[in-house]
CSV table of C-alpha atoms in Angstrom, one decimal:
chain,number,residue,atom,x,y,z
A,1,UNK,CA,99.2,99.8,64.6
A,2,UNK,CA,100.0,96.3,62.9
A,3,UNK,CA,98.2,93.2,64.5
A,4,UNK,CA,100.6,92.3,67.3
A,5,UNK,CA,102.1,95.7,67.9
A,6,UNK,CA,100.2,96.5,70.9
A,7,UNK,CA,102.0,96.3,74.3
A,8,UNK,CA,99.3,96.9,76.5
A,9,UNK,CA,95.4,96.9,76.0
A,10,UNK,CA,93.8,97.9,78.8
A,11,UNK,CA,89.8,97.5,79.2
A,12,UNK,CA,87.0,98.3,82.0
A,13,UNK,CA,84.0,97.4,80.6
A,14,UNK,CA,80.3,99.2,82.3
A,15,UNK,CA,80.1,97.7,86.1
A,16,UNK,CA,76.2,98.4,86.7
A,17,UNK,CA,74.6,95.6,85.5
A,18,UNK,CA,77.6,93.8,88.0
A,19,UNK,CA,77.5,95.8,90.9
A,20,UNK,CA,76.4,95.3,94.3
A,21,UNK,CA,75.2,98.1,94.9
A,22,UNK,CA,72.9,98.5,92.0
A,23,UNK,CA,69.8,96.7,90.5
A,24,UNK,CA,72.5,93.4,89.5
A,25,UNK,CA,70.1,92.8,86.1
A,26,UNK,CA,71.7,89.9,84.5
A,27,UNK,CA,70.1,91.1,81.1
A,28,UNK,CA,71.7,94.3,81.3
A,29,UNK,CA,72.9,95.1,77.4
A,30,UNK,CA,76.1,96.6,79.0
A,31,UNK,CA,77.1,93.4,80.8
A,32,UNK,CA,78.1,91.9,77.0
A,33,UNK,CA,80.5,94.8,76.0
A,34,UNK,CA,82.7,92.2,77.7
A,35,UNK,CA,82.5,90.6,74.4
A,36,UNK,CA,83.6,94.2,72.5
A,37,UNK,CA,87.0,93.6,74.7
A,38,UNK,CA,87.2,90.0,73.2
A,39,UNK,CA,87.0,91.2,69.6
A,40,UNK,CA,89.5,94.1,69.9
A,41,UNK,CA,91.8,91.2,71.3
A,42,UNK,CA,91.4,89.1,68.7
A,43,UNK,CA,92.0,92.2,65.9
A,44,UNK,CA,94.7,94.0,67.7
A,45,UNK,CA,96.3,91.0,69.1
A,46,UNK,CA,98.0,92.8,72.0
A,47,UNK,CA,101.0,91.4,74.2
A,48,UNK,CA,99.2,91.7,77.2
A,49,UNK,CA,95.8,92.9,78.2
A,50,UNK,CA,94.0,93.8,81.5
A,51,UNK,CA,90.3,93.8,82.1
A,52,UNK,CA,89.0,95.6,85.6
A,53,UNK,CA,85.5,95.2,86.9
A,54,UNK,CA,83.8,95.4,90.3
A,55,UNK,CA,83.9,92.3,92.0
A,56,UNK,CA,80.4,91.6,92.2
A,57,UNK,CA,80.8,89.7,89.0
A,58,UNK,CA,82.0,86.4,91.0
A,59,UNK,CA,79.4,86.7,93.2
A,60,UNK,CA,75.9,84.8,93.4
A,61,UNK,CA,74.2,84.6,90.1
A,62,UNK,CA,77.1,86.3,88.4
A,63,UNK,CA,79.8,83.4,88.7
A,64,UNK,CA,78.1,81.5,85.6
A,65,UNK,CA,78.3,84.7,83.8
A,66,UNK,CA,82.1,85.1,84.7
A,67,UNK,CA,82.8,81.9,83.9
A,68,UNK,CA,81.6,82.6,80.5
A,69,UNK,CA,83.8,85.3,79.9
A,70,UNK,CA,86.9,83.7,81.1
A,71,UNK,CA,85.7,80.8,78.7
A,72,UNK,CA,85.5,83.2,75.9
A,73,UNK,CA,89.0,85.0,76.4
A,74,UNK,CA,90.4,81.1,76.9
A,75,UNK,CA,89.5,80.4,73.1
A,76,UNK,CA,92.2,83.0,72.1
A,77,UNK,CA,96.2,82.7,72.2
A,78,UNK,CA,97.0,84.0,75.4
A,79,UNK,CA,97.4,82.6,79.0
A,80,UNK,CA,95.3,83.6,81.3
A,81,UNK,CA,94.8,84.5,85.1
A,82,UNK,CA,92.4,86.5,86.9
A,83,UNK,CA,92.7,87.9,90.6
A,84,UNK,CA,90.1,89.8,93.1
A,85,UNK,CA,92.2,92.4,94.2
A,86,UNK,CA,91.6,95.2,97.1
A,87,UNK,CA,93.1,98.9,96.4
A,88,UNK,CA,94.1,99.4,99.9
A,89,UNK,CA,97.4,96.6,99.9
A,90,UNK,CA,98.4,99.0,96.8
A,91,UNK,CA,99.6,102.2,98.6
A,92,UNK,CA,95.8,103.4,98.1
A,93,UNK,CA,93.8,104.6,101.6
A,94,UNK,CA,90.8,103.4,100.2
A,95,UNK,CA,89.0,99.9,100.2
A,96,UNK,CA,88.4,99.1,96.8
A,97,UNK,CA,87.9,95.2,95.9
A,98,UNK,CA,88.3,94.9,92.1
A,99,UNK,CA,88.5,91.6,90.1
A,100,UNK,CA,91.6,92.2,87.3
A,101,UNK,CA,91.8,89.4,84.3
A,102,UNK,CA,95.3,89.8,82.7
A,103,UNK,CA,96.2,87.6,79.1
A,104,UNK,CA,99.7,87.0,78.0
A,105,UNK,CA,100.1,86.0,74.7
A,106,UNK,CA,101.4,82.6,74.3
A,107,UNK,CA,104.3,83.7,71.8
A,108,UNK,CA,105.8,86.0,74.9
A,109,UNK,CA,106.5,82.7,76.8
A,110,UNK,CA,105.5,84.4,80.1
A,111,UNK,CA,102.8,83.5,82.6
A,112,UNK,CA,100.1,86.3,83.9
A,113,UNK,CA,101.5,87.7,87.2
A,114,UNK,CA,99.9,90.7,90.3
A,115,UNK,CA,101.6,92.6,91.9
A,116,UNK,CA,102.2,91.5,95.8
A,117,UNK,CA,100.8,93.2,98.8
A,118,UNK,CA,102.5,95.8,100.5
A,119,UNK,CA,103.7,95.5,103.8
A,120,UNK,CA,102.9,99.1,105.1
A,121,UNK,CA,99.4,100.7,104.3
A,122,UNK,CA,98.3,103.5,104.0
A,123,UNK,CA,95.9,105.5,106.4
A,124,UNK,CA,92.6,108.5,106.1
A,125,UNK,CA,94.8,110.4,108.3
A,126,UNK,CA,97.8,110.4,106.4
A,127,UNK,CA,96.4,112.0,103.8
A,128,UNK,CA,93.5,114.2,104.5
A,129,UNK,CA,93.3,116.9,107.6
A,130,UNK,CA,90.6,118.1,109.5
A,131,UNK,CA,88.2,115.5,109.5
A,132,UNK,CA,87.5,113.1,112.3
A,133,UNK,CA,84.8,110.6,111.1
A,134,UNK,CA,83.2,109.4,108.0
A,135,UNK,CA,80.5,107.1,106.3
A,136,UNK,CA,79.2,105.5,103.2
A,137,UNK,CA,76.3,107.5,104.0
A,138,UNK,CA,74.2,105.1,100.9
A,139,UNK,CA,73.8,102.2,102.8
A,140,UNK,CA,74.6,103.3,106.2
A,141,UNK,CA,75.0,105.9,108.1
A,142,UNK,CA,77.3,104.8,110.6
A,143,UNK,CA,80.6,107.1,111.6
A,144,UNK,CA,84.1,105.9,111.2
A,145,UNK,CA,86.9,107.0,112.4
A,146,UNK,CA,89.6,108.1,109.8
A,147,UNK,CA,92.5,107.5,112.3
A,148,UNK,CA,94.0,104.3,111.2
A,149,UNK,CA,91.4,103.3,108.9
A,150,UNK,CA,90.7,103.3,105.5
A,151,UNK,CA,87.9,105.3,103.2
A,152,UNK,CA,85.1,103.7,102.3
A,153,UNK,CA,85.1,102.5,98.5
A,154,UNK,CA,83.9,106.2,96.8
A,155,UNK,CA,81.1,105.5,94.6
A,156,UNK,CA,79.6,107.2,91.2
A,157,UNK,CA,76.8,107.9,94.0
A,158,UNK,CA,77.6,111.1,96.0
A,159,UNK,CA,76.9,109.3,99.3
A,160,UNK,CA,80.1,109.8,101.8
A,161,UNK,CA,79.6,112.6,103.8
A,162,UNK,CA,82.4,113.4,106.6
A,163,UNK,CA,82.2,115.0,109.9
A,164,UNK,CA,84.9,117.6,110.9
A,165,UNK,CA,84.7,119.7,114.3
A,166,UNK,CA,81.4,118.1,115.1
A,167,UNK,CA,79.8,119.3,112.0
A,168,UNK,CA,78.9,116.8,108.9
A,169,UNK,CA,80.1,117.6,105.1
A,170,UNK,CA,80.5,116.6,102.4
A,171,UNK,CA,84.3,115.9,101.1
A,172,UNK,CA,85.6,118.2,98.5
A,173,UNK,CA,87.1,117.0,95.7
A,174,UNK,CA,90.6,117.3,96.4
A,175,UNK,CA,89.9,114.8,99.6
A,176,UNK,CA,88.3,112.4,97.1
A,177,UNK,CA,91.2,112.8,94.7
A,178,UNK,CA,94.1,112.0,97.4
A,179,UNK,CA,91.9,108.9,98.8
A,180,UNK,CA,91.5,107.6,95.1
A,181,UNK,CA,95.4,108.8,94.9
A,182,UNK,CA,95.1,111.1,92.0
A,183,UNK,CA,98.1,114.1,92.1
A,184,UNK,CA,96.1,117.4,92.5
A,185,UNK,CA,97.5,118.3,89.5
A,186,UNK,CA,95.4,115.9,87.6
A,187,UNK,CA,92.5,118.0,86.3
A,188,UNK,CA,88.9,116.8,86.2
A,189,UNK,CA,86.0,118.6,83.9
A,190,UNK,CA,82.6,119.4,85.1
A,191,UNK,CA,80.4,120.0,87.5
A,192,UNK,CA,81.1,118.9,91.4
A,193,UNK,CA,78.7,115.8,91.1
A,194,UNK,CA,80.1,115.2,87.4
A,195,UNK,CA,83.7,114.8,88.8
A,196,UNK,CA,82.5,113.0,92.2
A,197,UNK,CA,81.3,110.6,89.3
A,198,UNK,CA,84.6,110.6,87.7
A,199,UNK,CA,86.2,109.5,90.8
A,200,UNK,CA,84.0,107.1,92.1
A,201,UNK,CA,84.1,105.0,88.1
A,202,UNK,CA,87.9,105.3,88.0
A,203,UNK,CA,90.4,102.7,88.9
A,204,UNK,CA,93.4,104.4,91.5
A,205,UNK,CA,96.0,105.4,89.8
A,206,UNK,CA,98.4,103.6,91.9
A,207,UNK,CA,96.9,100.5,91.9
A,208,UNK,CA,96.7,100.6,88.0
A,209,UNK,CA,101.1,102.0,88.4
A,210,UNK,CA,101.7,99.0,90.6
A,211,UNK,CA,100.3,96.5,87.9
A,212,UNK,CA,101.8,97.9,84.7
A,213,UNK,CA,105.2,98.1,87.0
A,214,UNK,CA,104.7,94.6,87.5
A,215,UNK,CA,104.1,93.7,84.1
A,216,UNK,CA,106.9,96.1,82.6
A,217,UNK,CA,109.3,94.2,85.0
A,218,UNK,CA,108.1,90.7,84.7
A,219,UNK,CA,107.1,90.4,81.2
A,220,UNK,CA,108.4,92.7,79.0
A,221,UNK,CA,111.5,92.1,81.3
């Protein structure tokens, strides 16, 4: 590709050193590959680009940090806007807050726009049978109902356990792929824990549709 060819670069840099429900170590090395995104902006030169992180970033001692970054993107030609946005208003089942910074270059003469909520959402028990309650199981092991409700945010961290007929289990992967709204024809490699893993780092698939829908449509007209 030539500088400026790119339509689309799409980034999610490591969330550990961000996350809430990990060790939040401000030194973590993996925090700065934030700054590897920068510099394949500024040499590829995209139209648009989209960085996705966990939202623990704005939060506490982490604001200063994001402030930083947003700081950093703003030195380069591109318009920018960030949002904190939660998977479940995006035709996913799932809570899922995740903070998403999009840059429109300036040449495009567009400004950075989200996708809007849905109206209808999405329940557990439109999606998956047989199973009556679940929990995050990691930080609590209180039971939910799944009957108009949403899953807990899936985790790398194979936590969730579900209770069906009275008995407790945990979800196969096919129930973790619908709740993150991957088709069951999208294969995954590994071991059981290895694709839980998968899962639990990915962004929905139907969140990440709704906003290159949104910037297909509104940008790129």
């Amino acid at each position: 590709l030539e500088k400026g060819e790119l339509d689309l670069l799409d980034s999610s840099p490591p969330c550990q050193g961000f996350s809430v429900s990990g060790i939040r170590n401000l030194k973590d090395e993996r925090n700065d590959l934030y700054l590897q995104t920068k510099r394949f902006i500024k040499v590829l030169h995209p139209k648009v680009f989209i960085i996705e992180n966990v939202d623990g970033i704005i939060k506490g001692k982490y604001k200063g940090l994001f402030n930083y970054y947003l700081s950093e993107l703003m030195k380069l030609d591109y318009k920018i806007k960030w949002k904190s946005m939660n998977s479940l208003y995006y035709g996913v089942p799932q809570k899922r807050q995740r903070v998403f910074i999009m840059g429109v270059r300036n040449d495009l003469g567009k400004e950075p726009i989200f996708p809007k909520h849905d109206s209808e959402l999405v329940y557990m028990d439109e999606v998956i049978n047989d199973v009556d309650f679940h929990s995050r199981g990691q930080f609590d092991k209180k039971l939910k109902k799944v009957t108009n409700n949403f899953s807990y945010t899936i985790t790398k961290t194979p936590s969730m356990f579900f209770v069906s007929n009275g008995k407790k289990r945990k979800p196969r992967i096919d129930e973790l792929k619908v709740l993150s709204t991957f088709p069951n024809s999208f294969k995954l490699e590994g071991s059981y824990l290895q694709k839980w893993g998968m899962i639990g780092n990915g962004v929905p698939p139907k969140l990440t549709e709704r906003l290159g829908e949104t910037v297909i449509k509104n940008i790129f007209n």
